[in-house]
């Protein structure tokens, strides 16, 4: 197998691997990765470090990670998570992305099981400024089986259009960021927003008005 990649220093790759493991443990501690669910990746130039198949975020180690190129060809390490096409699609869609977190956390997955709003957005009300500033518009993509390449194209289109938090129907969430830590921050904010939406679903709670939302969009974090 031959692949042309930009040289990456061992220190750079090792540091990124350690950061992935730290993020994995944090997400588990927050209760966002039940069982063996969830996968994480980070970009190091034109290589991707991806958590492996058959593991869990609670026990993955830096030495377990798969190393892929942007087309998904394995360069080193273990076999990657079956969800690697989603990760690779996000990085190819936006070169500024440095990390991707895909979770099956309970509240976000519950929202992903609800019908989309008109226009294709998830049913995720704008109750707080952080929902707007951190997540922006959150599209709900049509269902496809886990690991199916059928998800990659619509996900890439959503990322290319500016989405940083995406829900996959009846499946879970995928969040992107300029770093793996920022992607994890967004995954946590998405889960908090989803939990709030579920808690307030029958309350008639007030959402932010359109003028406020428009102003907050300019402060996206």
Short mmCIF file of C-alpha atoms in Angstrom, two decimals:
data_model
loop_
_atom_site.label_atom_id
_atom_site.label_comp_id
_atom_site.label_asym_id
_atom_site.label_seq_id
_atom_site.Cartn_x
_atom_site.Cartn_y
_atom_site.Cartn_z
CA UNK A 1 0.00 0.00 0.00
CA UNK A 2 1.41 3.38 -1.00
CA UNK A 3 0.14 6.68 0.31
CA UNK A 4 1.64 10.14 -0.03
CA UNK A 5 1.42 12.04 3.23
CA UNK A 6 3.12 15.04 4.78
CA UNK A 7 5.80 13.93 7.26
CA UNK A 8 4.55 14.04 10.84
CA UNK A 9 6.91 14.08 13.80
CA UNK A 10 6.58 11.33 16.37
CA UNK A 11 6.18 13.92 19.11
CA UNK A 12 3.33 15.63 17.28
CA UNK A 13 1.47 12.39 16.73
CA UNK A 14 2.14 11.12 20.25
CA UNK A 15 0.88 14.36 21.80
CA UNK A 16 -2.30 14.20 19.71
CA UNK A 17 -2.86 10.59 20.73
CA UNK A 18 -2.53 11.51 24.41
CA UNK A 19 -5.04 14.32 23.94
CA UNK A 20 -7.54 11.95 22.32
CA UNK A 21 -7.27 9.60 25.30
CA UNK A 22 -7.71 12.48 27.75
CA UNK A 23 -10.86 13.60 25.91
CA UNK A 24 -12.14 10.02 25.85
CA UNK A 25 -11.77 9.64 29.61
CA UNK A 26 -13.42 13.01 30.22
CA UNK A 27 -16.45 12.13 28.10
CA UNK A 28 -16.81 8.80 29.90
CA UNK A 29 -16.60 10.58 33.27
CA UNK A 30 -19.44 12.85 32.12
CA UNK A 31 -21.59 9.80 31.32
CA UNK A 32 -21.65 10.52 27.58
CA UNK A 33 -20.23 7.23 26.29
CA UNK A 34 -22.27 4.25 27.54
CA UNK A 35 -20.72 0.82 27.05
CA UNK A 36 -18.42 0.66 24.06
CA UNK A 37 -20.22 3.44 22.17
CA UNK A 38 -18.65 6.55 20.74
CA UNK A 39 -15.51 7.32 18.76
CA UNK A 40 -13.06 10.19 18.53
CA UNK A 41 -10.52 11.39 16.01
CA UNK A 42 -8.01 14.18 15.56
CA UNK A 43 -6.16 15.47 12.55
CA UNK A 44 -2.38 15.75 12.39
CA UNK A 45 -1.69 17.49 9.06
CA UNK A 46 -2.95 14.99 6.48
CA UNK A 47 -3.25 12.06 8.86
CA UNK A 48 -6.12 11.08 11.12
CA UNK A 49 -5.81 9.38 14.48
CA UNK A 50 -9.03 7.45 15.16
CA UNK A 51 -10.16 5.35 18.11
CA UNK A 52 -10.21 1.65 17.18
CA UNK A 53 -13.02 -0.77 16.55
CA UNK A 54 -13.89 -3.15 19.36
CA UNK A 55 -12.73 -0.82 22.11
CA UNK A 56 -14.38 1.67 24.45
CA UNK A 57 -13.57 5.24 25.35
CA UNK A 58 -13.18 4.09 28.95
CA UNK A 59 -10.20 1.87 28.13
CA UNK A 60 -8.67 3.04 24.85
CA UNK A 61 -4.96 3.86 25.06
CA UNK A 62 -2.77 6.02 22.85
CA UNK A 63 -1.07 2.93 21.43
CA UNK A 64 -4.45 1.52 20.31
CA UNK A 65 -5.31 4.30 17.85
CA UNK A 66 -5.58 3.77 14.11
CA UNK A 67 -3.68 6.10 11.79
CA UNK A 68 -5.42 6.84 8.48
CA UNK A 69 -4.97 9.18 5.57
CA UNK A 70 -7.81 11.51 4.60
CA UNK A 71 -9.26 8.88 2.26
CA UNK A 72 -9.44 6.31 5.05
CA UNK A 73 -6.46 4.19 4.05
CA UNK A 74 -4.87 2.67 7.14
CA UNK A 75 -1.25 3.72 7.56
CA UNK A 76 -0.56 2.25 10.99
CA UNK A 77 -2.13 0.96 14.15
CA UNK A 78 -5.34 -0.94 14.81
CA UNK A 79 -8.41 -1.19 12.61
CA UNK A 80 -10.39 2.05 13.06
CA UNK A 81 -13.93 2.43 14.32
CA UNK A 82 -16.47 1.47 11.68
CA UNK A 83 -17.62 5.08 11.83
CA UNK A 84 -14.34 6.34 10.33
CA UNK A 85 -16.09 7.42 7.06
CA UNK A 86 -17.98 10.09 9.04
CA UNK A 87 -14.77 11.43 10.53
CA UNK A 88 -12.91 11.46 7.22
CA UNK A 89 -15.84 13.14 5.47
CA UNK A 90 -15.86 15.97 8.03
CA UNK A 91 -12.12 16.63 7.66
CA UNK A 92 -12.30 16.62 3.88
CA UNK A 93 -15.25 19.03 3.98
CA UNK A 94 -13.46 21.62 6.14
CA UNK A 95 -9.69 21.81 6.43
CA UNK A 96 -10.00 23.91 9.60
CA UNK A 97 -11.40 20.95 11.56
CA UNK A 98 -8.87 19.44 13.92
CA UNK A 99 -11.07 17.07 15.93
CA UNK A 100 -14.31 15.08 15.64
CA UNK A 101 -16.37 13.47 18.41
CA UNK A 102 -19.20 11.02 17.65
CA UNK A 103 -21.37 9.95 20.60
CA UNK A 104 -24.54 8.04 21.40
CA UNK A 105 -25.28 10.01 24.57
CA UNK A 106 -28.83 9.65 25.85
CA UNK A 107 -30.39 13.11 25.50
CA UNK A 108 -28.82 13.93 22.14
CA UNK A 109 -29.88 10.54 20.79
CA UNK A 110 -33.41 11.13 22.11
CA UNK A 111 -33.62 14.39 20.15
CA UNK A 112 -32.24 12.54 17.12
CA UNK A 113 -35.25 10.21 17.33
CA UNK A 114 -37.71 13.10 16.98
CA UNK A 115 -38.90 14.42 13.60
CA UNK A 116 -36.88 17.23 12.08
CA UNK A 117 -38.15 20.79 12.07
CA UNK A 118 -39.14 22.37 8.73
CA UNK A 119 -35.90 22.92 6.84
CA UNK A 120 -34.22 19.86 8.32
CA UNK A 121 -32.99 21.18 11.66
CA UNK A 122 -33.14 19.02 14.78
CA UNK A 123 -35.89 19.70 17.32
CA UNK A 124 -33.48 21.58 19.59
CA UNK A 125 -35.02 24.84 20.83
CA UNK A 126 -32.90 27.94 21.38
CA UNK A 127 -33.45 28.35 25.11
CA UNK A 128 -29.97 29.62 26.00
CA UNK A 129 -27.30 31.81 24.38
CA UNK A 130 -24.82 28.93 24.59
CA UNK A 131 -27.08 26.78 22.44
CA UNK A 132 -26.72 29.42 19.70
CA UNK A 133 -23.11 30.52 20.17
CA UNK A 134 -21.57 27.08 20.59
CA UNK A 135 -23.74 24.95 18.31
CA UNK A 136 -25.33 27.21 15.68
CA UNK A 137 -27.82 25.45 13.41
CA UNK A 138 -27.98 21.72 14.19
CA UNK A 139 -29.13 19.67 11.19
CA UNK A 140 -30.77 16.26 11.57
CA UNK A 141 -29.53 13.86 8.89
CA UNK A 142 -31.68 11.00 7.61
CA UNK A 143 -31.10 7.57 9.10
CA UNK A 144 -28.46 5.23 7.73
CA UNK A 145 -26.97 2.16 9.41
CA UNK A 146 -23.91 2.76 11.62
CA UNK A 147 -20.76 2.64 9.53
CA UNK A 148 -22.67 3.09 6.29
CA UNK A 149 -20.88 5.24 3.72
CA UNK A 150 -24.35 6.60 2.86
CA UNK A 151 -24.00 8.97 5.81
CA UNK A 152 -20.70 10.45 4.67
CA UNK A 153 -22.01 12.55 1.77
CA UNK A 154 -24.85 14.34 3.61
CA UNK A 155 -22.59 14.84 6.61
CA UNK A 156 -19.88 16.39 4.43
CA UNK A 157 -22.49 18.70 2.88
CA UNK A 158 -23.67 19.81 6.33
CA UNK A 159 -20.12 20.50 7.50
CA UNK A 160 -19.32 22.36 4.28
CA UNK A 161 -22.40 24.52 4.92
CA UNK A 162 -21.00 25.46 8.33
CA UNK A 163 -22.50 22.93 10.76
CA UNK A 164 -20.30 22.10 13.75
CA UNK A 165 -22.88 19.96 15.60
CA UNK A 166 -24.97 17.40 13.73
CA UNK A 167 -27.54 14.85 14.80
CA UNK A 168 -27.87 11.52 12.99
CA UNK A 169 -31.46 10.26 13.02
CA UNK A 170 -32.09 7.43 15.51
CA UNK A 171 -28.34 7.16 16.07
CA UNK A 172 -26.44 9.92 17.87
CA UNK A 173 -24.39 13.07 17.43
CA UNK A 174 -21.26 14.25 15.68
CA UNK A 175 -19.45 17.43 16.69
CA UNK A 176 -16.45 19.12 15.10
CA UNK A 177 -13.94 21.69 16.28
CA UNK A 178 -10.59 23.22 15.51
CA UNK A 179 -9.23 20.82 18.13
CA UNK A 180 -10.42 17.55 19.60
CA UNK A 181 -11.02 19.39 22.88
CA UNK A 182 -13.28 21.93 21.17
CA UNK A 183 -15.22 19.14 19.48
CA UNK A 184 -15.75 17.56 22.90
CA UNK A 185 -16.88 20.89 24.37
CA UNK A 186 -19.53 21.09 21.66
CA UNK A 187 -20.62 17.51 22.30
CA UNK A 188 -21.14 18.41 25.96
CA UNK A 189 -23.06 21.58 25.08
CA UNK A 190 -25.21 19.60 22.64
CA UNK A 191 -26.04 17.06 25.33
CA UNK A 192 -26.91 19.83 27.82
CA UNK A 193 -29.11 21.58 25.24
CA UNK A 194 -30.81 18.30 24.37
CA UNK A 195 -31.47 17.51 28.02
CA UNK A 196 -32.93 20.97 28.54
CA UNK A 197 -35.15 20.52 25.48
CA UNK A 198 -36.50 17.25 26.83
CA UNK A 199 -37.01 18.64 30.35
CA UNK A 200 -38.89 21.69 29.07
CA UNK A 201 -40.79 20.01 26.24
CA UNK A 202 -44.22 20.38 27.84
CA UNK A 203 -43.58 23.56 29.82
CA UNK A 204 -44.15 26.32 27.29
CA UNK A 205 -40.77 27.80 28.26
CA UNK A 206 -39.72 30.91 26.36
CA UNK A 207 -37.10 30.66 23.64
CA UNK A 208 -34.74 33.43 22.63
CA UNK A 209 -36.25 35.87 20.15
CA UNK A 210 -35.02 36.15 16.56
CA UNK A 211 -33.21 39.43 17.13
CA UNK A 212 -31.25 37.94 20.02
CA UNK A 213 -30.46 34.80 18.05
CA UNK A 214 -29.17 36.85 15.11
CA UNK A 215 -26.93 38.86 17.43
CA UNK A 216 -25.60 35.74 19.15
CA UNK A 217 -24.79 34.08 15.83
CA UNK A 218 -22.11 36.73 15.30
CA UNK A 219 -20.47 35.65 18.56
CA UNK A 220 -20.20 31.96 17.70
CA UNK A 221 -17.62 30.30 19.91
#
